[in-house]
Tab-separated table of C-alpha atoms and ligand atoms in Angstrom:
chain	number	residue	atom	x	y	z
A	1	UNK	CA	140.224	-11.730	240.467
A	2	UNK	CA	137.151	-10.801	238.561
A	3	UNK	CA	135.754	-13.977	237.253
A	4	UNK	CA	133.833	-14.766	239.959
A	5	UNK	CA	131.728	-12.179	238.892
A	6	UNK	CA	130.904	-13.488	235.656
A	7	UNK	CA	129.551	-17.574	236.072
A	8	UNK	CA	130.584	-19.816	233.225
A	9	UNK	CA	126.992	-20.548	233.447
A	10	UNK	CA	125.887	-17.436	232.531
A	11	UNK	CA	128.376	-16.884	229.989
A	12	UNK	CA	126.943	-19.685	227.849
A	13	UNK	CA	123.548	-18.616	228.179
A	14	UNK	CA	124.746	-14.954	227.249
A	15	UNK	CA	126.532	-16.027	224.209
A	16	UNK	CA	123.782	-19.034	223.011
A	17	UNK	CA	121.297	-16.107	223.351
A	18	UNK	CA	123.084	-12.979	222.336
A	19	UNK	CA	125.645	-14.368	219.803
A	20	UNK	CA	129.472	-13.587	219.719
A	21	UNK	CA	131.172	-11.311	219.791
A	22	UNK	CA	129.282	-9.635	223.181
A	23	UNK	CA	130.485	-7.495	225.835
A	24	UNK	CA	129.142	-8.774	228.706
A	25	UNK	CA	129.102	-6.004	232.273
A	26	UNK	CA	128.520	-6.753	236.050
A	27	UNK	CA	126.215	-4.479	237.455
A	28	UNK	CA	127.254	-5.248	240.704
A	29	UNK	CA	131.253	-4.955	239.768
A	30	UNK	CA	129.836	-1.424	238.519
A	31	UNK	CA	128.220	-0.267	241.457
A	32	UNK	CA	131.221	-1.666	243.846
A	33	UNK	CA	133.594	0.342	242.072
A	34	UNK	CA	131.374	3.628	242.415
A	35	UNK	CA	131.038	2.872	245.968
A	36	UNK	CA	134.720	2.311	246.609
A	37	UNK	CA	135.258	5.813	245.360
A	38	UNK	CA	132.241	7.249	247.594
A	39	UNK	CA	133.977	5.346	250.739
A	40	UNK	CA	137.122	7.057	249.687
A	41	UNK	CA	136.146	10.567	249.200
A	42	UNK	CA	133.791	10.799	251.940
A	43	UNK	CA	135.863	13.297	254.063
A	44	UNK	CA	136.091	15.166	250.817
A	45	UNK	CA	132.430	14.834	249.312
A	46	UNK	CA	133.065	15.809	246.006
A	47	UNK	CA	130.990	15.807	242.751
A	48	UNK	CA	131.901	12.834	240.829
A	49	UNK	CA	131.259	12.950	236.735
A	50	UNK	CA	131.565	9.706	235.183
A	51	UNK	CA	133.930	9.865	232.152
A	52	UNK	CA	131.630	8.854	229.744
A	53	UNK	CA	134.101	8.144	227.246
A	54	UNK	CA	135.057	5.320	229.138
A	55	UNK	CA	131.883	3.364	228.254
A	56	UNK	CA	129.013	5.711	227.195
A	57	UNK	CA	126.160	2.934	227.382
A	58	UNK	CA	123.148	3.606	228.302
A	59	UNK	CA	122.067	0.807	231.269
A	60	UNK	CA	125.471	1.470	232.985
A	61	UNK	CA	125.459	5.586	232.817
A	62	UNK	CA	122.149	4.845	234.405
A	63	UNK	CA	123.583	2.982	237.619
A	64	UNK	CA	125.948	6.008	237.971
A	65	UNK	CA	123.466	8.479	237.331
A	66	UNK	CA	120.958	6.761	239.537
A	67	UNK	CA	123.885	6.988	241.966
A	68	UNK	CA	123.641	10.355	242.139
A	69	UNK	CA	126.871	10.990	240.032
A	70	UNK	CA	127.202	13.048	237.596
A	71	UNK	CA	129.168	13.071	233.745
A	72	UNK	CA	132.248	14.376	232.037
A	73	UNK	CA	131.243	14.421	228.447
A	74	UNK	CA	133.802	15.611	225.404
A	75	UNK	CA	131.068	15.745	222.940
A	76	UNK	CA	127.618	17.014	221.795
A	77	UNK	CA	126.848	12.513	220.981
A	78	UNK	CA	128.285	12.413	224.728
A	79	UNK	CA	126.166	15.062	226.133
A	80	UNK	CA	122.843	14.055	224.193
A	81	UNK	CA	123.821	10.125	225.530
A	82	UNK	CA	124.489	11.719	228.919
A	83	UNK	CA	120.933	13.518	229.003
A	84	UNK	CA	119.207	10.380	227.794
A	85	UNK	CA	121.129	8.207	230.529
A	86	UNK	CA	119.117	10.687	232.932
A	87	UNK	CA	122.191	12.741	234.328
A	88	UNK	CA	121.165	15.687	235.506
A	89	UNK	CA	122.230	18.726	233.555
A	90	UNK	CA	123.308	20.780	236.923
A	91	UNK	CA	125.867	17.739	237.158
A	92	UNK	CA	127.263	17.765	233.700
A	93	UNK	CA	130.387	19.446	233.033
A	94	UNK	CA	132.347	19.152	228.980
A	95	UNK	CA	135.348	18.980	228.241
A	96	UNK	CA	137.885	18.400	225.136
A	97	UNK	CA	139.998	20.740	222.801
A	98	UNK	CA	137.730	21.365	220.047
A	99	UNK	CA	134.070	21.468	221.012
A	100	UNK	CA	132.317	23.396	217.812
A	101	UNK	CA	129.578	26.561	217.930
A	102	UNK	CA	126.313	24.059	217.735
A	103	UNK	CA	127.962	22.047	220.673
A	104	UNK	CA	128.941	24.816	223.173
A	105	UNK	CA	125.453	25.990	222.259
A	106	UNK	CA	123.974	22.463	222.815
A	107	UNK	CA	125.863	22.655	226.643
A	108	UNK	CA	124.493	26.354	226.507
A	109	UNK	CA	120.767	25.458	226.150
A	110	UNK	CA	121.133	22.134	228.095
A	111	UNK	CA	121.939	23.850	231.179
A	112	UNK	CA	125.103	22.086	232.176
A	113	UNK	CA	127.168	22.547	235.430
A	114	UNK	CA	129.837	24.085	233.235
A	115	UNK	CA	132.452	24.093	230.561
A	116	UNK	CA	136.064	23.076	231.047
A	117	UNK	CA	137.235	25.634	227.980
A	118	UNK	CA	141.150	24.461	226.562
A	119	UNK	CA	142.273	27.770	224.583
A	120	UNK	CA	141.376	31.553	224.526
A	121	UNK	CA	139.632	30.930	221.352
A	122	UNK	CA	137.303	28.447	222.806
A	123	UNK	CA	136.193	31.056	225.341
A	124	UNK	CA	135.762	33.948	222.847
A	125	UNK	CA	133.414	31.351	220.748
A	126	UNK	CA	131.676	30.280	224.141
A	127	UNK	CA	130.949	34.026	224.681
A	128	UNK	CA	129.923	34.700	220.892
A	129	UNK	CA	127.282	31.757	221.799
A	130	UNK	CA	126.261	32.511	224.932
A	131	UNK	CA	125.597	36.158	223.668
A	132	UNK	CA	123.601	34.477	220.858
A	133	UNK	CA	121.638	32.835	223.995
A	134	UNK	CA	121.845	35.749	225.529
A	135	UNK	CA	122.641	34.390	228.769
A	136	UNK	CA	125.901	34.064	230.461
A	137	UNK	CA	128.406	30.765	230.359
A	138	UNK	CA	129.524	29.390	233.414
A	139	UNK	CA	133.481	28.591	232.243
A	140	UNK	CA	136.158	26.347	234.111
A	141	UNK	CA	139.203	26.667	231.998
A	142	UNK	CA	141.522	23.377	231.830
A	143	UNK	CA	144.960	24.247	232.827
A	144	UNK	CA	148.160	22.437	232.037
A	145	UNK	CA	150.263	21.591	235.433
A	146	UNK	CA	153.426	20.444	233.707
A	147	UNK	CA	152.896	16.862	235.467
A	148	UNK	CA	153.990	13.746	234.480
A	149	UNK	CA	151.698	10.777	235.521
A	150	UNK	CA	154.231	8.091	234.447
A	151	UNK	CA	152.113	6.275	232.101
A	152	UNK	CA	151.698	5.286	228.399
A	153	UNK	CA	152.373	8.160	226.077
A	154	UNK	CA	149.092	8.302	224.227
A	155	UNK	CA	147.468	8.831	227.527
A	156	UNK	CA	149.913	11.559	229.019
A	157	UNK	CA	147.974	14.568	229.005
A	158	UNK	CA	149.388	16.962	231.749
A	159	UNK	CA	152.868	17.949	230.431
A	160	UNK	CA	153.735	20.930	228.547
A	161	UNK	CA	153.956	20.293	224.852
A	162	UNK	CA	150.770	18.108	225.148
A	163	UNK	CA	147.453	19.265	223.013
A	164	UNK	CA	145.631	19.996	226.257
A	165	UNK	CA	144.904	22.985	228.477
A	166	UNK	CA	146.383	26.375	228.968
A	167	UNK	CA	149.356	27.439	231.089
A	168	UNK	CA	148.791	29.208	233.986
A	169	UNK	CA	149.890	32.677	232.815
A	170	UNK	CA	147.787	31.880	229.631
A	171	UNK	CA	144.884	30.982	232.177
A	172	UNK	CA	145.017	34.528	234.117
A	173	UNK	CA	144.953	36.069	231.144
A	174	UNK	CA	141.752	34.359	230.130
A	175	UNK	CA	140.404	34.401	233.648
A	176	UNK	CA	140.549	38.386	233.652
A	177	UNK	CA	138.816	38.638	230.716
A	178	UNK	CA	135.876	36.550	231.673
A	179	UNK	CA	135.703	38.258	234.825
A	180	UNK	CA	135.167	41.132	232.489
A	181	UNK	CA	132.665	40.031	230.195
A	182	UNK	CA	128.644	40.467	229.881
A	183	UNK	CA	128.512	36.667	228.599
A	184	UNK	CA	130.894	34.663	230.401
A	185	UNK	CA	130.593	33.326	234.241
A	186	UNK	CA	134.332	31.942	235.397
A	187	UNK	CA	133.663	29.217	237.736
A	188	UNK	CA	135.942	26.689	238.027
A	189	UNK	CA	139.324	25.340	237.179
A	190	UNK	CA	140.195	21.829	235.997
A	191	UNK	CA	143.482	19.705	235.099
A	192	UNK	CA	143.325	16.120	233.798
A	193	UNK	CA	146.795	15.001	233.924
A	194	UNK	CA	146.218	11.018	231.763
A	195	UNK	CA	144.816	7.845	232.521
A	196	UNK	CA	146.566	4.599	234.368
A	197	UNK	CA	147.410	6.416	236.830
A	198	UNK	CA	148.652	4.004	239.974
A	199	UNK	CA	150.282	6.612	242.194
A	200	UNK	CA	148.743	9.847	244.002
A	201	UNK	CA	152.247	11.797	243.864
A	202	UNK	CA	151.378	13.419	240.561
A	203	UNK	CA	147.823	14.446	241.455
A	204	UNK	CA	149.210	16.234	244.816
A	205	UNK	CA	151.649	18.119	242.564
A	206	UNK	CA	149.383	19.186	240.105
A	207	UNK	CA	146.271	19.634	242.595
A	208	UNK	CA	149.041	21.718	244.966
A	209	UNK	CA	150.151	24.243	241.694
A	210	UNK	CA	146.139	24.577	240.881
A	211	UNK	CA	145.024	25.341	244.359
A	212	UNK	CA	148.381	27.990	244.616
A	213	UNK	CA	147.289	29.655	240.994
A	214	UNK	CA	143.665	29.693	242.265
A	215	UNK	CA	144.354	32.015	245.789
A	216	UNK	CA	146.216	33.721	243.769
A	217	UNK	CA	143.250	34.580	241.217
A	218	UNK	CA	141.119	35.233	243.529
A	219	UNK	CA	143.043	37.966	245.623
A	220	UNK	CA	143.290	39.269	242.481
A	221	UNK	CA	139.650	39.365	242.551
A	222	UNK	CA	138.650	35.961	240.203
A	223	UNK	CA	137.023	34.015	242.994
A	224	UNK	CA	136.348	30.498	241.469
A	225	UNK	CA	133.843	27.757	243.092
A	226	UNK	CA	135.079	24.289	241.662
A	227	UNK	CA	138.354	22.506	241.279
A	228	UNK	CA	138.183	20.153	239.123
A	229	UNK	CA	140.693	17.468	239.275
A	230	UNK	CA	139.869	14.985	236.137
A	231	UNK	CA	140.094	11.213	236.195
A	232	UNK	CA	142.516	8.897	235.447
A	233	UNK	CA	143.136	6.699	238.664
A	234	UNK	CA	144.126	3.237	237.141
A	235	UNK	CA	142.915	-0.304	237.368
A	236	UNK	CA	145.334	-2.801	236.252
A	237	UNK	CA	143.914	-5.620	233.243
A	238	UNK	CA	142.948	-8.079	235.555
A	239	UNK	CA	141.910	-6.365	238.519
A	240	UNK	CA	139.653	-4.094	240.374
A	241	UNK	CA	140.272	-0.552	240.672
A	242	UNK	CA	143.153	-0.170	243.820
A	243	UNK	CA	141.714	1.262	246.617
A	244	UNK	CA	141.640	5.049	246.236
A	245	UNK	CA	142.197	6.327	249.479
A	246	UNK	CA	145.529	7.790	248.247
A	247	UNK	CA	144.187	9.770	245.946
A	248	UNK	CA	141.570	10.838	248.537
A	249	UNK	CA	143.920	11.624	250.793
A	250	UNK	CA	146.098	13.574	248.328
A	251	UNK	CA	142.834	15.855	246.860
A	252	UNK	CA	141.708	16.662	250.346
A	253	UNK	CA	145.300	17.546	251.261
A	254	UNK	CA	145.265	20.611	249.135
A	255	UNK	CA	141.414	21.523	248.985
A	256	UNK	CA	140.319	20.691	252.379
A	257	UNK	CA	139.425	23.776	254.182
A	258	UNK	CA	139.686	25.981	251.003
A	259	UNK	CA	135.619	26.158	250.934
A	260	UNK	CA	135.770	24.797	247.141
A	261	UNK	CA	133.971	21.847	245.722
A	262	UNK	CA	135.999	19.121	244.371
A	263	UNK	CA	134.339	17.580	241.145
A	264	UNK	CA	136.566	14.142	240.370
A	265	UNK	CA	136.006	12.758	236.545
A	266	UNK	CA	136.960	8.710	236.858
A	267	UNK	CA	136.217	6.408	233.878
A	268	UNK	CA	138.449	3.578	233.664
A	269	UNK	CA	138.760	2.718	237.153
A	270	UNK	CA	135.074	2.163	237.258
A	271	UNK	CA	133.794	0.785	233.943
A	272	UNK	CA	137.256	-1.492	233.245
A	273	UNK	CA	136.657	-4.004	235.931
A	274	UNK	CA	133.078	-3.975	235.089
A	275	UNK	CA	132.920	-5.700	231.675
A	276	UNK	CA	134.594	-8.181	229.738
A	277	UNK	CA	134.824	-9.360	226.158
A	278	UNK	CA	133.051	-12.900	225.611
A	279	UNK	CA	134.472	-14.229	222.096
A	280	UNK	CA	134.074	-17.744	220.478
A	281	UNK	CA	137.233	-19.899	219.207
A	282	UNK	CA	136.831	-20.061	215.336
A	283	UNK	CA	139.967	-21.685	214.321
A	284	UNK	CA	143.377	-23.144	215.516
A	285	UNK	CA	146.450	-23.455	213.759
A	286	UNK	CA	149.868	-23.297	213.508
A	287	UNK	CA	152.101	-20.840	212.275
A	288	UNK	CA	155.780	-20.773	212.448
A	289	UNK	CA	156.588	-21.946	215.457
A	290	UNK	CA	153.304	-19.877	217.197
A	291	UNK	CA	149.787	-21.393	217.944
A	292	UNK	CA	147.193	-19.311	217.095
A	293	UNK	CA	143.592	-18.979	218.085
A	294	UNK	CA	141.728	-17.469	215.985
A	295	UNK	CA	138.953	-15.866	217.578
A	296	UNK	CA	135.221	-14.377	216.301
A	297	UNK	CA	136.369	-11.297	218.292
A	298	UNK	CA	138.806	-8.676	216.361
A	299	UNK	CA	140.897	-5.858	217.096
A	300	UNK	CA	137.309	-3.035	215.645
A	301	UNK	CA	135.902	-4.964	218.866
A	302	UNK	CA	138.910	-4.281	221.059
A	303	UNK	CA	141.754	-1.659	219.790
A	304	UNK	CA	143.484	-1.604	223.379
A	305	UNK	CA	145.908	-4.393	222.680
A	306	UNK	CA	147.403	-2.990	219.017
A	307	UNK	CA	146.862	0.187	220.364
A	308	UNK	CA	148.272	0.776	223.906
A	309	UNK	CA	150.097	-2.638	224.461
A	310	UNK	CA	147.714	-3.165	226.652
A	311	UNK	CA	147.257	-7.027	228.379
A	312	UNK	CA	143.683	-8.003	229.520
A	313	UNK	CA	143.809	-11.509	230.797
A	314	UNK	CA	142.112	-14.328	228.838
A	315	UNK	CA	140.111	-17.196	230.237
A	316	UNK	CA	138.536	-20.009	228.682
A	317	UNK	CA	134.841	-19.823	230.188
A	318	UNK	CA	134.236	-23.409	231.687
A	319	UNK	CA	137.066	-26.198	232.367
A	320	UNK	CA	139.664	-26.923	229.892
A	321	UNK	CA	141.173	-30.240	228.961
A	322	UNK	CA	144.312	-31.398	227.620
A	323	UNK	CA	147.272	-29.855	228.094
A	324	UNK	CA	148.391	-26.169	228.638
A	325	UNK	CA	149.730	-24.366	225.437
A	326	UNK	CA	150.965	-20.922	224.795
A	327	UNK	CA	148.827	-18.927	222.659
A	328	UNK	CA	148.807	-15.635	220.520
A	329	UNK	CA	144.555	-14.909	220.345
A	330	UNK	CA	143.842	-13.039	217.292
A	331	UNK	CA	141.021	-12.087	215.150
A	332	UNK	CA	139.514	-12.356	211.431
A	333	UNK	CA	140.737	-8.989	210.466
A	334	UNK	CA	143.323	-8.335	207.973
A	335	UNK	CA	146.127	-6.346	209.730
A	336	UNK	CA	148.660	-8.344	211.804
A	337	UNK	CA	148.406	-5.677	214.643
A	338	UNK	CA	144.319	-6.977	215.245
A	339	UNK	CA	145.380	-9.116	218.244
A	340	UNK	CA	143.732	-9.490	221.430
A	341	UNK	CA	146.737	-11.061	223.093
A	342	UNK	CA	149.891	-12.599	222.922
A	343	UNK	CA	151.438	-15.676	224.673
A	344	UNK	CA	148.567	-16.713	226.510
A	345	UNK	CA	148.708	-20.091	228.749
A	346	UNK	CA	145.593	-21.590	227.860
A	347	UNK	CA	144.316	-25.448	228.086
A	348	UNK	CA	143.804	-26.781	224.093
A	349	UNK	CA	140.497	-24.712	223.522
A	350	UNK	CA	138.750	-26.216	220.736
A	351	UNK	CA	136.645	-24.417	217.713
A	352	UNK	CA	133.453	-22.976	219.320
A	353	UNK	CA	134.804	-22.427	222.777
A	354	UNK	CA	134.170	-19.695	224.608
A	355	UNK	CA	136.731	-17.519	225.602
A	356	UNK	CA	136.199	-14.302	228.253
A	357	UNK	CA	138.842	-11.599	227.698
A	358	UNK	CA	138.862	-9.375	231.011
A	359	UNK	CA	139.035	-5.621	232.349
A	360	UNK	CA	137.171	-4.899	228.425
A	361	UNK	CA	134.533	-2.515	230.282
A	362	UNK	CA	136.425	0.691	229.832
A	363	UNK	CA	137.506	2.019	226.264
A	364	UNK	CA	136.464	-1.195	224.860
A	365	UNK	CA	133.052	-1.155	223.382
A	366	UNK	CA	133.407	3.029	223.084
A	367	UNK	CA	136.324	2.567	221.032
A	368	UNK	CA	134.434	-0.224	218.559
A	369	UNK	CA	134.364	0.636	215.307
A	370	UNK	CA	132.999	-1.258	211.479
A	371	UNK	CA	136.381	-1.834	210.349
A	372	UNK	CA	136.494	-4.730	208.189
A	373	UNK	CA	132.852	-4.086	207.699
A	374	UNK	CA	132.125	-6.033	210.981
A	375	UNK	CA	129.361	-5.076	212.597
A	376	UNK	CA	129.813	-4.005	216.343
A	377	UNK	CA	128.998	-6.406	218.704
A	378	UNK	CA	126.027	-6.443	221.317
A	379	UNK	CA	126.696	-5.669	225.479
A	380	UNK	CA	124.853	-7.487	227.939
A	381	UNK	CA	124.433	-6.871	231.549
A	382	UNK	CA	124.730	-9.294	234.563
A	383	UNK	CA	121.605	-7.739	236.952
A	384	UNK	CA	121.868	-10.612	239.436
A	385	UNK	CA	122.953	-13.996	239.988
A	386	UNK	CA	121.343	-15.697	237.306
A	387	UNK	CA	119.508	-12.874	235.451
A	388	UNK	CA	120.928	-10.714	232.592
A	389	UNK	CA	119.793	-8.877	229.902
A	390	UNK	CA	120.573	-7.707	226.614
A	391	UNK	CA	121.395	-3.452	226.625
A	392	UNK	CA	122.301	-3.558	222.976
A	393	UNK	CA	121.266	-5.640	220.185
A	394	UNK	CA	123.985	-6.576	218.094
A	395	UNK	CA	124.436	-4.577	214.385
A	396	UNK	CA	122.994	-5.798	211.320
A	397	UNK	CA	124.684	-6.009	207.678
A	398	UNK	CA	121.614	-3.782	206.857
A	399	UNK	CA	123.295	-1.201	209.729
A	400	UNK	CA	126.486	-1.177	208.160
A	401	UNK	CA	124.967	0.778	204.937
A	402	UNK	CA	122.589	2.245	206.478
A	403	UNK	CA	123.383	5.932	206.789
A	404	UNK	CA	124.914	5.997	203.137
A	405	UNK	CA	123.185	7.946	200.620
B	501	LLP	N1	138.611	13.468	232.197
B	501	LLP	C1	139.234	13.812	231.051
B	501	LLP	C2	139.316	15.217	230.680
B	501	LLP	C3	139.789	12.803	230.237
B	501	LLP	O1	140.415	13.140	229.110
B	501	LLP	C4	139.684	11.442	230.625
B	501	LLP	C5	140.246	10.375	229.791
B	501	LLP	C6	139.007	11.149	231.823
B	501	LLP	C7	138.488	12.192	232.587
B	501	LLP	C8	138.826	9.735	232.312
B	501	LLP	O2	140.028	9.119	232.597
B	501	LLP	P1	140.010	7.636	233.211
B	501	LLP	O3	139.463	7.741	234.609
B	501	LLP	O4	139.145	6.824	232.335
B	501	LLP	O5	141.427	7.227	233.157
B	501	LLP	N2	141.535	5.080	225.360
B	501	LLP	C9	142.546	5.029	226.405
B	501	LLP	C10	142.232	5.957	227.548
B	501	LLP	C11	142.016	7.384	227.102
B	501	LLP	C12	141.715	8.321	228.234
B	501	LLP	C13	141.306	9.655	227.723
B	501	LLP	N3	140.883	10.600	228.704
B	501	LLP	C14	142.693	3.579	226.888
B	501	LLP	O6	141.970	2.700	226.399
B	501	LLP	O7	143.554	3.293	227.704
């Protein structure tokens, strides 16, 4: 179980210092789940790129940057973050459907590993700006396998009929022509097939279709130096990422042998474990026959609940007294889907007690928004034992208007 990563002790001081709502990350949870993938893949020794998406702060891209890793941004805001984290540009690779002309030129002039491209028209743009540059794009196109990864639908990305990739006829197509043109350097292939994944099955099927399409490209003459296998290995709310020797196993399987570097794009699995959402009771009351806690926290703070269903475990930070109850947890914003969860066994926690809602490191704080006009809350980082310190400073009213003209 993760608490005994995060002391009550430290908690308290956390939140008397840094206020509530604050998202409060192990460093040492962080780098254990980077080096549980490094044990992993060591036969394979690929190029791991953070997901940045997952949690895009700056102290913790910094531990995986400073681990030598590198990042899987979907943005130009992702790629300037990444470069100010201190990835190295050689280790950056983008992805997404719809990056714009200023952002493949941002990549372009950055000097990134290389861009996973989604359509045709993507590549034609990434040529018109690399001819701008006058320099040639090194181009991984993202190909749809036709895999289902058995988990929720909003984060099913490999099947046909989904937004993302190409299809592999679509791909050769492409391929051919980039082989062909002044501006465009085809290096790599990529498939991302969703996220909560628990089982390796589906990444053997789709890694075994990509590795087939890819000898077939290149005796066709498209030789192509990276396969690029995304993220998406799970870690259940609650618990550490499962070991992922599987999914080791399963990637080396099919690219062992085949001479081509494996570049691996987790998110989740490492930054969920790694933080946690540290909220203050505000209220209790009674409605219907529920009990509700009514927390400082809110569903802007944490959207995973209302909108993936999702269950992170709640714990009251310190001893409780009294008798257990079942509680729904919910926060101070007007919508009846801003819950952070439902029917949780908790001892009576009084107003002002601190509550710790678990696995909130990944698509938690990136997710945040101002709804409500709350300001986002602050993150904190657990360095040590009993040291900690504040990585971002909690928004002001005065933040809320500030860009508006
Ligand atoms: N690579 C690509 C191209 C991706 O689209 C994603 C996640 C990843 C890597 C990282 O996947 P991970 O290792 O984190 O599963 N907001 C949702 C998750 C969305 C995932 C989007 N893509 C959630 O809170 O569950």
């Amino acid at each position: 179980m993760l608490a005994k990563y995060f002391k009550p002790s430290l908690l308290k001081e956390i939140a008397e210092a840094a206020g509530t709502p604050v998202y409060v990350y192990s460093k040492a949870v962080f780098l254990k789940q980077i080096a549980s993938y490094e044990k992993a893949f060591r036969g394979v020794d690929p190029l791991f790129c953070y997901a940045m998406k997952a949690n895009s702060s700056r102290a913790l891209c910094a531990l995986a940057a400073g681990g030598g890793w590198g990042a899987d941004v979907v943005s130009g805001g992702e790629l300037y973050r990444a470069l100010k984290a201190g990835f190295e540009p050689g280790k950056i690779i983008f992805s997404g459907v719809g990056k714009d002309q200023a952002e493949l030129e941002y990549a372009l002039r950055s000097g990134i590993l290389f861009i996973n491209a989604e359509s045709f028209e993507e590549v034609l743009g990434l040529e018109r700006a690399a001819a701008r540059l006058k320099l040639k794009a090194p181009v991984s196109l993202r190909i749809n396998p036709d895999v289902d990864p058995h988990t929720h639908k909003y984060i099913t990305t490999g099947k046909l009929g989904s937004k993302f990739g190409v299809t592999f006829e679509e791909a050769e197509k492409i391929y051919r022509y980039a082989a062909e043109s002044e501006h465009l350097n085809p290096v790599g292939a990529h498939f991302h097939i969703g996220s909560q994944v628990y089982s390796a099955g589906p990444y053997a099927l789709a890694a075994r279709r990509l590795a087939a399409f890819m000898l077939k490209l290149a005796a066709r003459g498209v030789g192509l130096k990276y396969a690029d296998v995304g993220g998406g290995w799970g870690a259940r709310e609650g618990a550490e990422m499962p070991d992922p020797a599987p999914l080791a196993a399963a990637v080396d399987g099919v690219f062992g042998g085949t001479g081509l570097k494996v570049i691996l794009e987790p998110g989740r699995s490492v930054a969920a474990p790694s933080g946690l959402l540290l909220t203050r009771v505000v209220y209790r009351k009674r409605g219907g026959r529920k009990n509700f806690l009514i927390a400082d926290a809110a569903m802007n703070d944490l959207i995973r609940p209302a909108l993936y269903g999702s269950r992170h475990p709640v714990a009251l930070v310190g001893p409780g007294r009294g008798a257990e109850k079942v509680y729904d947890i919910v926060g101070p914003v007007c919508e009846s889907g801003d819950f952070l969860a439902e029917g949780v066994r908790l001892r009576e926690p009084e107003a002002g007690r601190l509550l710790a809602v678990y696995s909130a490191g990944a698509y938690g704080f990136s997710m945040s928004s101002q709804y409500n006009s709350r300001p986002r809350a602050a993150e904190a980082l657990i360095t040590g034992a009993r040291s900690w310190r504040l990585i971002r400073r909690r928004e002001t009213y005065k933040d809320l208007v500030a860009a508006e003209l």
